PDB file of C-alpha atoms in Angstrom:
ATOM      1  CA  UNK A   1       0.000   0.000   0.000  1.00 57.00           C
ATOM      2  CA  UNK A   2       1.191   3.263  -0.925  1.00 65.00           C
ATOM      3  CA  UNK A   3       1.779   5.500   2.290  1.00 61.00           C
ATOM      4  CA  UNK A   4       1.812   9.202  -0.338  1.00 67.00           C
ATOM      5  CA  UNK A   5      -1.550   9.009  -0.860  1.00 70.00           C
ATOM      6  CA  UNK A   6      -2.378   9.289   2.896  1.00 68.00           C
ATOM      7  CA  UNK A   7      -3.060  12.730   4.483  1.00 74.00           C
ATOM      8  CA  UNK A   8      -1.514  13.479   8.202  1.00 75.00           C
ATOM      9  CA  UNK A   9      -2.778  16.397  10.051  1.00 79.00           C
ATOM     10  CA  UNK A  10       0.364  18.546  11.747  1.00 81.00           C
ATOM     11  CA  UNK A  11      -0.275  20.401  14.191  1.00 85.00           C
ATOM     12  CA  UNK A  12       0.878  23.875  14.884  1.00 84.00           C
ATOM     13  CA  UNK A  13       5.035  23.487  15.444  1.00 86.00           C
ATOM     14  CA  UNK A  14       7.289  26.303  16.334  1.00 90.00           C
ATOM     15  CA  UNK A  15      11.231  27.324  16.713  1.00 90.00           C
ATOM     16  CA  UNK A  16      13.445  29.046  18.957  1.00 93.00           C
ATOM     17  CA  UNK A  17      16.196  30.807  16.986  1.00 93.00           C
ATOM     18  CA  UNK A  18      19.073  33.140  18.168  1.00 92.00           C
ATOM     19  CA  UNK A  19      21.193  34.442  16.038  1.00 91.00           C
ATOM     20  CA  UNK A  20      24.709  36.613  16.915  1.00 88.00           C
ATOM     21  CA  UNK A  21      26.926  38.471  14.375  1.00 88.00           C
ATOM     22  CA  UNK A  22      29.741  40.410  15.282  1.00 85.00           C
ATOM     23  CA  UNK A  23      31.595  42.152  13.397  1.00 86.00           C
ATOM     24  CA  UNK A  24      35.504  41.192  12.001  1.00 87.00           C
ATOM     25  CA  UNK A  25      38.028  44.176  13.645  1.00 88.00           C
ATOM     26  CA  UNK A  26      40.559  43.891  16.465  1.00 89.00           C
ATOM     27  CA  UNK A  27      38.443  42.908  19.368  1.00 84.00           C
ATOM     28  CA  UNK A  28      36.947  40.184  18.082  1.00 81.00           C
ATOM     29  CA  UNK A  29      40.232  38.594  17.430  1.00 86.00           C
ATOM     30  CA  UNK A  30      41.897  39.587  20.393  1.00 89.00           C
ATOM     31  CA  UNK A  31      39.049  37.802  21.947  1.00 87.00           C
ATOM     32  CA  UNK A  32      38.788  35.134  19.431  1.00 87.00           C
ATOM     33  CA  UNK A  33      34.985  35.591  19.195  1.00 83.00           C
ATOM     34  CA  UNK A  34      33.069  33.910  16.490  1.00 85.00           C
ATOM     35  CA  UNK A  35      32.133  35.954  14.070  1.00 87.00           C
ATOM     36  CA  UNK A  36      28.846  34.060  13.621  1.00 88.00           C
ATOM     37  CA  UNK A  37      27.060  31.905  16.887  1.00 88.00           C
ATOM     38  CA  UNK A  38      23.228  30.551  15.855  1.00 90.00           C
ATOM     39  CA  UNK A  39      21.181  28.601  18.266  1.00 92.00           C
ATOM     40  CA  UNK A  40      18.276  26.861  17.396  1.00 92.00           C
ATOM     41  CA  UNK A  41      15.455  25.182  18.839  1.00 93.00           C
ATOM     42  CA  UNK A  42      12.985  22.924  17.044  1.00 89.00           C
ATOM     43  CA  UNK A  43       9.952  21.842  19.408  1.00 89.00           C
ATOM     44  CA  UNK A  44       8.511  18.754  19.359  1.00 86.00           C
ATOM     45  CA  UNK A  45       5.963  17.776  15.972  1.00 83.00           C
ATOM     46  CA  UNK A  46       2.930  16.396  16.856  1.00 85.00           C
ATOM     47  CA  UNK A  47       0.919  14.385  13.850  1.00 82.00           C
ATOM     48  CA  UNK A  48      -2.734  12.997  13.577  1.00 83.00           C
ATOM     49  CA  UNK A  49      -3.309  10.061  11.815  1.00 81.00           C
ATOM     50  CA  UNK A  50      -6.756   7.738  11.477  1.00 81.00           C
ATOM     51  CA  UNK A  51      -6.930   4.278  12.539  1.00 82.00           C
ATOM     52  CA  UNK A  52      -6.318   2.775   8.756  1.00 81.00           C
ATOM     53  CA  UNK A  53      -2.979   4.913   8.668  1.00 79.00           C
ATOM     54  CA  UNK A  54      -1.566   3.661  11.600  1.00 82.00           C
ATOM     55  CA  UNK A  55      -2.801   0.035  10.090  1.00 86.00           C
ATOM     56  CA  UNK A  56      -0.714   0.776   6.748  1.00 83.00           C
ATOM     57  CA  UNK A  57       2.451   1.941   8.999  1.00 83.00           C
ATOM     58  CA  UNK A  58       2.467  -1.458  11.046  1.00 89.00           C
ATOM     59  CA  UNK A  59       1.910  -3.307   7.968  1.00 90.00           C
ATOM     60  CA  UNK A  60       4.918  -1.546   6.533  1.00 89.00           C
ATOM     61  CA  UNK A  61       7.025  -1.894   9.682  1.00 93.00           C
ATOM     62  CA  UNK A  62       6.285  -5.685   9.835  1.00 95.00           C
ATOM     63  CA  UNK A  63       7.059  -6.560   6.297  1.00 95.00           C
ATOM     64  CA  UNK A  64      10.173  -4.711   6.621  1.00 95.00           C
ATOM     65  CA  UNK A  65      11.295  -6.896  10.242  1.00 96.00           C
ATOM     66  CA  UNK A  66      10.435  -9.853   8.238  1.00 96.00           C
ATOM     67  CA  UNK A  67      12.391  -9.172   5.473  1.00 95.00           C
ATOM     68  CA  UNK A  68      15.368  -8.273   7.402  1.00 93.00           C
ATOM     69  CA  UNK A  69      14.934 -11.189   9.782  1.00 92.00           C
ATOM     70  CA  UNK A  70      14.773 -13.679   6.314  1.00 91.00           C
ATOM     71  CA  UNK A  71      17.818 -11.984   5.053  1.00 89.00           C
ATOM     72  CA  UNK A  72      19.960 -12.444   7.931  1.00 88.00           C
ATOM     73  CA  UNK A  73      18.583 -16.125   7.997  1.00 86.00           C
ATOM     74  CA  UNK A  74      19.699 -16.794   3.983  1.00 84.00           C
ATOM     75  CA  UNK A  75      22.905 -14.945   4.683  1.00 82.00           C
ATOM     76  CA  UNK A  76      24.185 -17.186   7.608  1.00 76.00           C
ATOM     77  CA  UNK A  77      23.246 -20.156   5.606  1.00 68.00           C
ATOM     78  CA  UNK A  78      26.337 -22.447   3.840  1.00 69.00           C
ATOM     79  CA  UNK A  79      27.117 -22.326   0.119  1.00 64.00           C
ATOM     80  CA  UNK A  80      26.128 -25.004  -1.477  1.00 64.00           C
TER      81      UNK A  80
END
């Protein structure tokens, strides 16, 4: 099942961001400053999904656990 055809409410997200710029002349490299210093913070990103979404996401994460626990299994078999 194709998971782009799905639509996933996000809800409203926001950021933190500082941002410091100094300028490049004797005091900043007597003081070995940075010229440029940006923090960020990204809070946390909450998304809806319906019932049948989350189905189609465990489906997905179960075919791919089987498929890496078969190809660890063929892998640590003998060569013929």
């Amino acid at each position: 099942e194709r998971l782009d055809y799905h639509q996933y409410i996000v809800f409203p997200a926001g950021l933190n961001a500082h941002i410091t710029a100094n300028k490049n002349n004797e005091a900043t490299k007597v003081q070995k400053a940075p010229l440029r210093d940006a923090d960020v913070v990204v809070y946390s990103l909450d998304v809806a999904i319906d019932s049948e979404q989350l189905r189609s996401v465990n489906a997905l994460l179960s075919y791919v656990r089987n498929f890496a626990l078969k190809d660890t299994l063929m892998l640590s078999r003998p060569a013929i």
